[in-house]
Amino acid sequence: MKSIFYWMMLIPFLVFSQDQQSNSEEYLIVGSAIYSAKSDKTKEFSEGMKNHNEQFHAEGAMGVRIFNIMNGQNAYDYMAVMGPMPWSALDTPSTNQEAHDEDWENNVVPYLASEEEVTFWRFHNNFSHFPTDFEMSKLRVTVWDIARGKYDEMISKLEKVTKVLKEKSSETPFGIYTNEFSSTQSGQDLSVVYFFDDFAWLGKDQKLKEKFDEVHGSGSFDTFAQEWMDITNGATQELWIYNQSLSGIGPQVTTSTED
């Protein structure tokens, strides 16, 4: 499989803010790919990935963040995330393509055990909550499998959930993404990402049911939960930890959803 870095190095230098997004008719996407290093080549893989990202993916839409996956079937693998960007960014060729490809093939590929799950996700600004001065640290990522023909129902349910989260849990950033090329086999249709700083946050009762009923009325959460089960086929959850040493760009998030 071609590397996500191979295809997306076509992206020019771009920096996104809320003003740029609101002045454009294009929505933003992010690309993700999972990498695993050969068990006896972890050091070489890390050095190659670090140098490659610092040289070719250290700014703008070309910027790459690397995350360590803590649990699940992808535990101990690396998640690479590139973007955000509009699709039109792919129409502008890069002048560094040859040097990029040569470095990738020589200094990263020899130490890869596998590359898989290359996915393009659409960022839903209106459903997400990214405050200003927001930095990546730890992510709880839930990927939902949405039943066929239930996309519109999913959107209506998301409107209710995000209203609760924005009003009652505004201190916690979260992002909502949908798969641009979803598959009935992959089950990766909707991604809900919570961003947090301390593991202690995972042990706290977020009281979603109580907050939901406060916003939408008594008993509304139970109704919502049943309706949500009717339109989904299940989900998977992973914890990602931002890896500063392997990333091309830093933890600061420049795309804000605030007015």
Short mmCIF file of C-alpha atoms in Angstrom, two decimals, residues 4-105:
data_model
loop_
_atom_site.label_atom_id
_atom_site.label_comp_id
_atom_site.label_asym_id
_atom_site.label_seq_id
_atom_site.Cartn_x
_atom_site.Cartn_y
_atom_site.Cartn_z
CA ILE A 4 -0.23 8.26 3.17
CA PHE A 5 2.81 10.52 3.20
CA TYR A 6 3.46 9.67 -0.46
CA TRP A 7 0.01 10.78 -1.60
CA MET A 8 -0.41 13.73 0.73
CA MET A 9 2.98 15.31 0.17
CA LEU A 10 1.23 16.89 -2.78
CA ILE A 11 -0.26 19.31 -0.29
CA PRO A 12 1.15 22.88 -0.29
CA PHE A 13 1.98 24.93 2.80
CA LEU A 14 -1.32 25.99 4.35
CA VAL A 15 -2.30 27.16 7.83
CA PHE A 16 -5.93 27.01 8.90
CA SER A 17 -7.81 29.13 11.37
CA GLN A 18 -11.50 29.61 11.97
CA ASP A 19 -11.59 32.75 9.81
CA GLN A 20 -10.09 30.89 6.85
CA GLN A 21 -12.54 28.07 7.25
CA SER A 22 -15.56 30.37 7.45
CA ASN A 23 -14.49 32.27 4.32
CA SER A 24 -14.22 29.10 2.28
CA GLU A 25 -16.95 26.87 0.93
CA GLU A 26 -14.70 23.85 1.36
CA TYR A 27 -14.81 21.67 4.45
CA LEU A 28 -11.67 20.31 6.06
CA ILE A 29 -10.39 16.76 6.16
CA VAL A 30 -7.63 14.91 7.99
CA GLY A 31 -5.82 11.80 6.82
CA SER A 32 -4.75 9.00 9.14
CA ALA A 33 -2.65 5.85 8.81
CA ILE A 34 -1.47 3.17 11.20
CA TYR A 35 2.17 2.05 11.21
CA SER A 36 3.93 -0.70 13.11
CA ALA A 37 7.69 -1.04 13.42
CA LYS A 38 9.64 -4.26 13.09
CA SER A 39 10.22 -5.62 16.58
CA ASP A 40 14.00 -5.50 16.22
CA LYS A 41 14.09 -2.16 14.39
CA THR A 42 12.15 0.15 16.72
CA LYS A 43 15.08 2.50 17.22
CA GLU A 44 15.80 2.79 13.50
CA PHE A 45 12.11 3.30 12.74
CA SER A 46 11.83 6.07 15.33
CA GLU A 47 14.91 7.87 14.05
CA GLY A 48 13.77 7.59 10.43
CA MET A 49 10.21 8.75 11.16
CA LYS A 50 11.43 11.63 13.33
CA ASN A 51 13.86 12.94 10.71
CA HIS A 52 11.38 12.45 7.87
CA ASN A 53 8.61 14.39 9.60
CA GLU A 54 10.92 17.17 10.71
CA GLN A 55 12.15 17.61 7.15
CA PHE A 56 8.96 17.13 5.12
CA HIS A 57 5.94 17.36 7.43
CA ALA A 58 6.71 20.15 9.87
CA GLU A 59 4.27 22.87 8.82
CA GLY A 60 0.78 23.66 7.63
CA ALA A 61 -1.41 21.13 5.88
CA MET A 62 1.64 18.92 5.32
CA GLY A 63 2.14 18.73 9.06
CA VAL A 64 2.04 15.31 10.68
CA ARG A 65 1.38 14.34 14.27
CA ILE A 66 2.29 10.87 15.53
CA PHE A 67 0.34 9.18 18.32
CA ASN A 68 1.14 6.03 20.29
CA ILE A 69 -1.90 3.71 20.46
CA MET A 70 -2.29 2.33 23.98
CA ASN A 71 -4.95 -0.37 23.69
CA GLY A 72 -7.00 -2.61 21.43
CA GLN A 73 -5.94 -4.55 18.36
CA ASN A 74 -3.60 -1.70 17.33
CA ALA A 75 -1.86 -1.41 20.71
CA TYR A 76 1.81 -0.35 20.50
CA ASP A 77 1.37 0.80 16.90
CA TYR A 78 1.70 4.38 15.70
CA MET A 79 -1.11 6.55 14.35
CA ALA A 80 -0.05 9.25 11.90
CA VAL A 81 -2.49 12.13 11.39
CA MET A 82 -2.06 14.75 8.68
CA GLY A 83 -4.06 17.93 8.16
CA PRO A 84 -6.45 19.63 8.39
CA MET A 85 -6.84 20.69 4.76
CA PRO A 86 -9.45 21.02 2.01
CA TRP A 87 -9.50 18.43 -0.76
CA SER A 88 -8.35 21.11 -3.21
CA ALA A 89 -4.97 21.16 -1.46
CA LEU A 90 -4.19 17.89 -3.22
CA ASP A 91 -4.32 19.63 -6.61
CA THR A 92 -1.07 21.53 -6.06
CA PRO A 93 2.12 19.49 -6.59
CA SER A 94 5.06 19.71 -4.26
CA THR A 95 8.54 20.67 -5.42
CA ASN A 96 10.03 18.28 -2.83
CA GLN A 97 8.35 15.12 -4.09
CA GLU A 98 11.45 13.30 -5.29
CA ALA A 99 13.46 14.05 -2.16
CA HIS A 100 10.49 13.10 0.00
CA ASP A 101 9.97 9.75 -1.69
CA GLU A 102 13.65 8.89 -1.58
CA ASP A 103 13.91 9.64 2.13
CA TRP A 104 10.75 7.67 2.93
CA GLU A 105 11.84 4.62 0.96
#
